[in-house]
Coordinates of C-alpha atoms and ligand atoms in Angstrom, one line a residue:
M16 CA 58.0 87.5 92.5
S17 CA 59.8 84.3 92.9
D18 CA 62.3 83.6 95.7
K19 CA 65.9 83.7 94.7
V20 CA 68.7 81.2 95.0
V21 CA 72.5 81.8 94.6
L22 CA 74.0 79.0 92.7
A23 CA 77.8 78.4 92.7
Y24 CA 78.1 78.2 88.9
S25 CA 81.1 76.6 87.1
G26 CA 79.8 76.7 83.6
G27 CA 79.9 72.9 83.4
L28 CA 77.1 70.6 82.5
D29 CA 75.8 69.9 86.1
T30 CA 75.5 73.5 87.2
S31 CA 74.0 74.5 83.9
V32 CA 71.4 71.9 84.2
A33 CA 70.9 73.0 87.8
V34 CA 69.9 76.5 86.7
K35 CA 66.8 75.0 84.8
W36 CA 66.2 72.3 87.4
L37 CA 66.0 74.8 90.3
K38 CA 63.4 76.8 88.5
E39 CA 61.4 73.7 87.5
K40 CA 61.6 71.9 90.8
Y41 CA 61.6 74.7 93.3
G42 CA 60.3 77.7 91.3
L43 CA 63.4 79.6 92.2
D44 CA 65.1 82.4 90.3
V45 CA 68.7 81.6 89.9
I46 CA 71.5 84.1 90.5
A47 CA 74.6 82.4 89.1
L48 CA 77.8 83.1 91.0
T49 CA 81.1 82.2 89.5
I50 CA 84.2 82.4 91.7
D51 CA 87.6 82.8 90.2
V52 CA 90.2 81.1 92.4
G53 CA 92.7 80.7 89.6
N54 CA 90.9 78.1 87.4
E55 CA 91.9 78.7 83.9
R56 CA 88.7 79.7 82.3
D57 CA 87.0 82.3 80.2
F58 CA 84.9 83.9 82.8
S59 CA 83.0 86.2 80.6
A60 CA 81.9 83.2 78.5
V61 CA 80.9 81.4 81.7
R62 CA 78.8 84.4 82.7
Q63 CA 77.1 84.6 79.3
K64 CA 76.3 81.0 79.4
A65 CA 74.7 81.3 82.8
L66 CA 72.3 83.9 81.4
K67 CA 71.7 81.9 78.3
V68 CA 70.6 78.8 80.3
G69 CA 68.2 80.9 82.3
A70 CA 69.9 82.6 85.3
V71 CA 68.2 86.0 86.1
K72 CA 71.6 87.4 87.0
A73 CA 75.2 86.2 86.6
L74 CA 78.1 87.4 88.8
V75 CA 81.8 86.7 88.6
I76 CA 84.0 87.4 91.6
D77 CA 87.8 87.4 91.2
A78 CA 88.7 85.9 94.6
K79 CA 92.3 85.0 93.8
D80 CA 93.9 87.4 96.2
L81 CA 91.5 86.5 99.0
F82 CA 92.2 82.9 98.3
V83 CA 95.9 83.2 98.5
K84 CA 96.0 85.6 101.5
Y85 CA 93.5 83.9 103.8
F86 CA 93.6 80.2 102.7
V87 CA 96.6 79.2 100.7
F88 CA 99.4 80.9 102.6
P89 CA 98.1 80.1 106.0
A90 CA 97.9 76.4 104.9
L91 CA 101.5 76.7 103.6
Q92 CA 102.6 78.2 106.9
A93 CA 100.9 75.2 108.6
D94 CA 102.6 72.8 106.2
A95 CA 99.2 71.3 105.6
L96 CA 99.4 68.2 103.4
Y97 CA 96.4 65.8 103.8
E98 CA 97.7 62.2 104.4
G99 CA 101.2 63.4 103.6
Q100 CA 100.2 63.8 99.9
Y101 CA 97.5 66.2 99.0
P102 CA 98.1 69.9 99.3
L103 CA 94.3 70.5 99.8
A104 CA 93.7 72.8 96.8
T105 CA 90.0 72.1 96.3
A106 CA 89.5 71.7 100.0
L107 CA 90.9 75.2 100.7
S108 CA 88.8 76.9 98.1
R109 CA 85.4 75.6 99.4
P110 CA 85.1 77.7 102.6
L111 CA 86.0 80.8 100.6
M112 CA 83.3 79.9 98.1
A113 CA 80.8 79.3 100.9
K114 CA 81.6 82.7 102.4
L115 CA 81.1 84.4 99.0
M116 CA 77.9 82.5 98.3
V117 CA 76.5 83.6 101.7
D118 CA 77.6 87.2 101.2
T119 CA 75.9 87.3 97.8
A120 CA 72.8 85.6 99.0
L121 CA 72.4 88.2 101.8
A122 CA 73.2 91.1 99.5
E123 CA 70.7 89.9 96.9
G124 CA 68.0 88.9 99.3
A125 CA 68.1 85.3 98.3
T126 CA 66.5 82.6 100.6
A127 CA 68.8 79.8 99.5
V128 CA 72.2 78.8 98.1
A129 CA 72.9 75.9 95.8
H130 CA 76.0 74.0 94.6
G131 CA 76.7 71.3 92.1
C132 CA 78.2 68.6 94.4
T133 CA 77.0 65.1 94.4
G134 CA 76.3 63.2 97.6
K135 CA 79.5 61.1 97.5
G136 CA 82.3 63.6 98.0
N137 CA 83.9 65.9 100.5
D138 CA 82.9 69.1 98.7
Q139 CA 79.2 68.9 99.7
V140 CA 80.3 68.7 103.3
R141 CA 82.6 71.7 103.0
F142 CA 80.0 73.8 101.3
D143 CA 77.1 72.8 103.6
V144 CA 79.1 73.1 106.9
G145 CA 80.5 76.4 105.8
V146 CA 77.1 77.9 104.8
N147 CA 75.4 76.5 108.0
A148 CA 78.1 78.1 110.1
L149 CA 77.9 81.5 108.5
A150 CA 74.1 81.8 107.8
P151 CA 72.1 79.1 109.5
D152 CA 68.8 80.5 108.1
L153 CA 69.8 80.0 104.4
K154 CA 68.4 76.9 102.8
I155 CA 71.0 74.7 101.0
I156 CA 70.1 72.9 97.8
A157 CA 72.4 70.4 96.1
P158 CA 70.6 69.5 92.9
A159 CA 73.0 66.8 91.8
R160 CA 72.6 65.1 95.2
E161 CA 68.8 65.2 94.8
W162 CA 67.9 64.7 91.2
G163 CA 69.1 61.1 90.9
M164 CA 70.0 61.5 87.2
T165 CA 72.8 59.5 85.6
R166 CA 75.3 61.2 83.4
E167 CA 73.4 60.1 80.3
E168 CA 70.1 61.4 81.8
T169 CA 71.7 64.7 82.7
I170 CA 72.8 65.1 79.1
G171 CA 69.3 64.2 77.9
Y172 CA 67.8 66.8 80.3
A173 CA 70.3 69.4 78.9
Q174 CA 69.4 68.6 75.3
K175 CA 65.7 68.7 76.0
H176 CA 66.1 72.2 77.5
D177 CA 68.4 73.6 74.9
I178 CA 71.3 73.7 77.3
P179 CA 74.6 73.5 75.4
V180 CA 76.5 70.3 76.4
P181 CA 80.2 71.2 76.5
I182 CA 82.6 69.1 74.4
T183 CA 84.5 68.5 77.6
V184 CA 81.6 66.2 78.6
S185 CA 83.3 63.7 76.3
S186 CA 86.2 63.8 78.7
P187 CA 85.9 60.9 81.1
Y188 CA 87.4 62.9 83.9
S189 CA 86.0 65.0 86.7
I190 CA 88.3 68.0 87.2
D191 CA 88.6 70.8 89.7
E192 CA 91.2 73.5 89.5
C193 CA 92.4 76.4 91.5
L194 CA 95.8 78.2 92.0
W195 CA 97.0 75.6 94.5
G196 CA 96.4 72.6 92.3
R197 CA 94.3 70.6 89.9
A198 CA 92.4 67.5 90.9
I199 CA 91.5 64.8 88.4
E200 CA 89.1 61.8 89.1
C201 CA 87.0 59.2 87.4
G202 CA 87.4 57.3 84.1
V203 CA 90.3 54.8 84.0
L204 CA 91.7 56.4 87.1
E205 CA 89.1 54.5 89.1
D206 CA 91.3 51.4 88.6
P207 CA 94.1 52.0 91.1
W208 CA 96.4 49.6 89.2
V209 CA 96.2 51.7 86.0
E210 CA 98.9 54.3 85.4
P211 CA 97.4 57.7 84.8
P212 CA 97.4 58.2 81.0
D213 CA 99.1 61.3 79.6
D214 CA 95.9 63.1 78.8
V215 CA 95.1 63.5 82.5
F216 CA 97.8 66.1 82.9
T217 CA 97.7 69.6 81.6
W218 CA 99.9 71.6 84.1
T219 CA 102.9 69.2 84.2
K220 CA 105.1 67.8 81.6
S221 CA 105.8 64.1 81.7
P222 CA 109.2 63.8 83.5
D223 CA 110.7 61.9 80.6
Q224 CA 109.9 64.8 78.3
A225 CA 111.0 67.5 80.7
P226 CA 114.1 69.6 79.8
D227 CA 117.5 67.8 80.0
K228 CA 118.9 70.7 81.9
P229 CA 118.0 71.3 85.6
R230 CA 116.4 74.6 86.5
Y231 CA 117.4 76.2 89.8
V232 CA 114.9 78.4 91.6
E233 CA 115.3 80.6 94.7
I234 CA 112.4 81.4 96.9
G235 CA 112.5 84.1 99.5
F236 CA 110.2 83.9 102.5
E237 CA 109.2 86.4 105.1
K238 CA 107.6 84.9 108.2
G239 CA 106.7 81.8 106.3
I240 CA 105.2 83.6 103.3
P241 CA 106.9 83.4 99.9
I242 CA 107.6 86.9 98.7
T243 CA 110.3 86.5 96.0
L244 CA 111.0 84.2 93.1
D245 CA 114.6 84.3 91.9
G246 CA 115.2 87.5 93.7
Q247 CA 112.2 89.2 92.2
K248 CA 109.4 90.5 94.5
L249 CA 106.0 89.1 93.4
D250 CA 102.5 89.2 94.9
G251 CA 101.2 85.8 96.0
V252 CA 99.0 85.1 93.1
N253 CA 101.7 85.9 90.5
L254 CA 104.3 84.0 92.4
I255 CA 102.2 80.9 92.5
Q256 CA 101.2 81.2 88.9
R257 CA 104.8 81.6 87.7
L258 CA 106.0 78.7 89.9
N259 CA 103.2 76.5 88.6
E260 CA 104.4 77.1 85.1
L261 CA 108.1 76.8 85.9
A262 CA 107.9 73.6 88.0
G263 CA 105.2 72.1 85.8
K264 CA 107.5 72.4 82.8
H265 CA 110.0 70.3 84.7
G266 CA 107.4 67.6 85.5
V267 CA 107.3 68.5 89.2
G268 CA 104.1 68.1 91.3
R269 CA 102.3 65.0 90.1
I270 CA 100.6 63.1 92.9
D271 CA 98.8 59.8 92.8
H272 CA 96.9 59.3 96.0
I273 CA 94.6 56.7 97.4
E274 CA 92.7 59.0 99.6
N275 CA 90.4 58.6 102.6
R276 CA 87.3 60.6 102.0
L277 CA 85.3 62.0 104.9
V278 CA 82.2 60.1 103.8
G279 CA 84.0 56.8 104.4
I280 CA 85.2 55.7 101.0
K281 CA 88.7 55.4 99.6
S282 CA 89.1 57.1 96.3
R283 CA 92.0 57.3 93.8
E284 CA 92.9 60.9 93.1
I285 CA 95.4 62.4 90.7
Y286 CA 96.7 65.9 91.4
E287 CA 98.9 68.3 89.7
A288 CA 100.3 70.9 92.2
P289 CA 103.7 72.1 91.0
A290 CA 103.8 75.4 93.0
A291 CA 102.2 73.9 96.1
M292 CA 104.7 71.0 96.3
V293 CA 107.7 73.2 95.7
L294 CA 106.6 75.9 98.2
L295 CA 105.8 73.3 100.9
Q296 CA 109.1 71.7 100.4
A297 CA 111.0 75.0 100.5
H298 CA 109.0 76.2 103.5
Q299 CA 109.8 73.1 105.4
A300 CA 113.5 73.4 104.6
L301 CA 113.5 76.9 106.0
E302 CA 111.7 75.8 109.1
A303 CA 114.2 73.0 109.6
M304 CA 116.8 75.7 109.8
T305 CA 115.0 78.3 111.9
L306 CA 112.9 76.3 114.4
S307 CA 114.2 74.3 117.3
K308 CA 113.8 70.5 117.3
D309 CA 111.0 70.8 119.8
Q310 CA 109.1 73.4 117.8
L311 CA 109.5 71.2 114.7
R312 CA 108.2 68.1 116.4
F313 CA 105.2 69.9 117.8
K314 CA 104.5 71.7 114.5
Q315 CA 104.4 68.4 112.7
K316 CA 101.5 67.3 114.9
V317 CA 99.7 70.6 114.3
A318 CA 100.2 70.2 110.6
V319 CA 98.3 66.9 110.6
E320 CA 95.5 68.5 112.6
C321 CA 95.3 71.5 110.3
A322 CA 95.2 69.3 107.2
D323 CA 92.5 67.1 108.6
L324 CA 90.4 70.0 109.6
V325 CA 90.6 71.7 106.2
Y326 CA 89.9 68.4 104.4
N327 CA 87.0 67.7 106.7
G328 CA 85.2 71.0 106.1
L329 CA 85.8 72.5 109.5
W330 CA 87.4 75.8 108.4
F331 CA 85.0 77.9 110.4
S332 CA 85.5 76.1 113.6
Q333 CA 87.1 77.8 116.6
L334 CA 89.7 75.0 116.6
N335 CA 90.9 76.3 113.3
R336 CA 91.2 79.8 114.8
D337 CA 93.2 78.5 117.7
L338 CA 95.6 76.4 115.5
S339 CA 96.0 79.3 113.1
A340 CA 97.2 81.5 116.0
Y341 CA 99.8 78.9 116.9
V342 CA 100.9 78.5 113.3
L343 CA 101.2 82.3 112.8
S344 CA 103.2 82.6 116.0
S345 CA 105.6 79.8 114.9
Q346 CA 106.5 81.8 111.8
R347 CA 108.2 84.7 113.5
Y348 CA 111.7 83.7 112.4
V349 CA 110.8 81.7 109.3
S350 CA 112.5 84.2 106.9
G351 CA 115.2 83.5 104.5
T352 CA 115.9 82.0 101.1
V353 CA 115.7 78.4 99.8
R354 CA 117.3 77.2 96.6
L355 CA 115.8 74.2 94.8
K356 CA 116.7 72.2 91.8
L357 CA 113.9 71.2 89.4
F358 CA 114.8 68.3 87.2
K359 CA 112.8 65.6 85.4
G360 CA 109.9 65.4 87.7
S361 CA 111.8 65.9 91.0
S362 CA 112.4 69.0 93.1
S363 CA 115.2 69.0 95.6
V364 CA 116.3 71.5 98.2
V365 CA 120.0 72.3 97.5
G366 CA 120.5 75.4 99.6
R367 CA 119.0 77.5 102.3
K368 CA 120.0 80.6 104.3
S369 CA 118.5 82.8 106.9
L370 CA 119.5 85.6 109.2
H371 CA 117.7 83.6 112.0
S372 CA 119.4 80.3 111.2
L373 CA 120.0 78.1 114.2
Y374 CA 122.6 76.2 112.2
N375 CA 125.9 77.1 113.8
L376 CA 129.0 76.2 111.8
S377 CA 131.4 76.4 114.6
L378 CA 129.4 73.8 116.5
A379 CA 128.7 71.6 113.4
T380 CA 132.1 71.6 111.7
Y381 CA 134.6 68.8 111.8
D382 CA 137.3 71.2 110.6
K383 CA 139.3 73.8 112.4
G384 CA 137.3 76.3 114.3
D385 CA 135.3 73.6 116.0
Q386 CA 133.9 75.0 119.3
F387 CA 131.9 72.0 120.3
D388 CA 133.2 70.7 123.7
Q389 CA 133.5 67.0 123.0
S390 CA 134.6 66.2 126.5
A391 CA 131.2 67.4 127.8
S392 CA 129.6 64.5 125.9
V393 CA 130.9 61.9 128.4
G394 CA 128.9 63.3 131.3
F395 CA 125.9 63.9 129.1
I396 CA 125.9 60.3 127.8
H397 CA 126.3 59.0 131.4
L398 CA 123.1 60.6 132.5
W399 CA 121.2 60.1 129.3
G400 CA 121.9 56.4 129.3
L401 CA 121.5 55.9 133.1
P402 CA 117.8 54.7 133.0
V403 CA 118.5 52.2 130.2
K404 CA 121.6 50.9 132.1
I405 CA 119.7 50.4 135.3
Q406 CA 116.8 48.8 133.6
A407 CA 119.0 46.4 131.6
Q408 CA 120.8 45.3 134.8
V409 CA 117.6 44.5 136.6
Q410 CA 115.4 43.2 133.7
L411 CA 117.3 42.5 130.5
L412 CA 120.5 40.8 131.5
G413 CA 118.7 38.4 133.8
D414 CA 116.3 37.4 131.0
K415 CA 116.9 33.9 129.7
E416 CA 117.0 35.2 126.1
G417 CA 119.0 38.3 127.1
P418 CA 119.3 41.0 124.5
L419 CA 117.7 38.8 121.8
S420 CA 114.3 39.1 123.5
I421 CA 114.4 42.8 122.5
M422 CA 115.9 42.2 119.1
G423 CA 112.9 40.3 118.0
T424 CA 114.7 37.2 116.6
K425 CA 112.1 34.8 117.9
E426 CA 110.5 32.5 115.3
P427 CA 106.7 32.9 115.1
E428 CA 105.0 30.2 117.1
E429 CA 103.5 27.4 115.1
G430 CA 99.8 26.6 115.1
Ligands
LIG523 N1 89.5 64.7 96.6 C1 89.8 66.1 96.6 C2 89.1 66.7 97.8 O1 88.2 66.2 98.3 C3 89.5 66.8 95.3 C4 88.0 66.9 94.9 C5 87.9 67.4 93.5 N2 86.6 67.7 93.2 C6 86.0 67.5 92.0 N3 84.8 67.9 91.8 N4 86.7 66.9 91.1 O2 89.5 67.8 98.1

């Protein structure tokens, strides 16, 4: 009997070719594992295809609920947005896939796991680091990183072995999808000067073709987790799916990012993430109202750390655990409702309310009912400005250029 390998199988060209290649090169029986994290796909067709191209077994796992509960919502609570732009859809799905690949390999008595990543991207790192953390004894094989075939050669290999080449191979793009967003790379997009052509987008309408009437949405949060959409209670998966549709129809959630990959290259990435962008925006608006200034400042730093850590494949690190504990604790009072206006490609927060709001009208108002003690400001400013005043007397006012030395009006020196 041959040893077994669990291959993360998407149904695309590379992983289909990998089924044959793993048998040819390593003599391994392939168990194809397809994981549904909200990619729009006919999973029974994918399963059939895996068997047709030679897998000894083909499994499909619906992981949408796990994905939302353990990966997407914690990332939302953290406000994780890589380099301020990318909501980390693909990046969040990889550690879950690694976990399910490991579980399946152990259950099936496989000696190895395999994935379809090339050697140039971040995903190989996320899979490999995840698998190594969870099951250090499993061998990891990445056929597309090893086989050294060009696209044309891969198609040739497929044809030679009677592996159906999907029509989508004619698409010049490399695409990855999950509930939290859609990533599109390659083709003309590799020229960062070229505007993404319309055929790149499938989840979002072009803003100029979006409805002429704005759509208002209300999102209800409890402890940083979205639980209602327009007053209706929905489970996480449904809420995200509906919001993807709704915001996508109004052209919201297109992202064009020159991104710093972990492996050292910059790449141009296009994303569609309507629900993710709206939810992140709404969540931050609610935090602005329910967290103190110091909490907000600190949390912004944590958000950057969390985003980098997810992007860089370190999900299973203890640092992630520590940061998650902080993030969770920070969400105790992040409950309430946010109202947004979706219109022609933009989404704006137009209202927010919370029982735990720190916004205090009698302190903020300029109308009657004002309870802010304006006379107290005099003493406050006296002490607040004291160090600046002392320093200016000793150092600034005696300076030949005076205040101008600080205002930076000096001409650059010649030569
Ligand atoms: N650049 C993104 C990331 O590293 C998206 C990767 C998408 N993967 C793909 N095979 N198209 O998370």
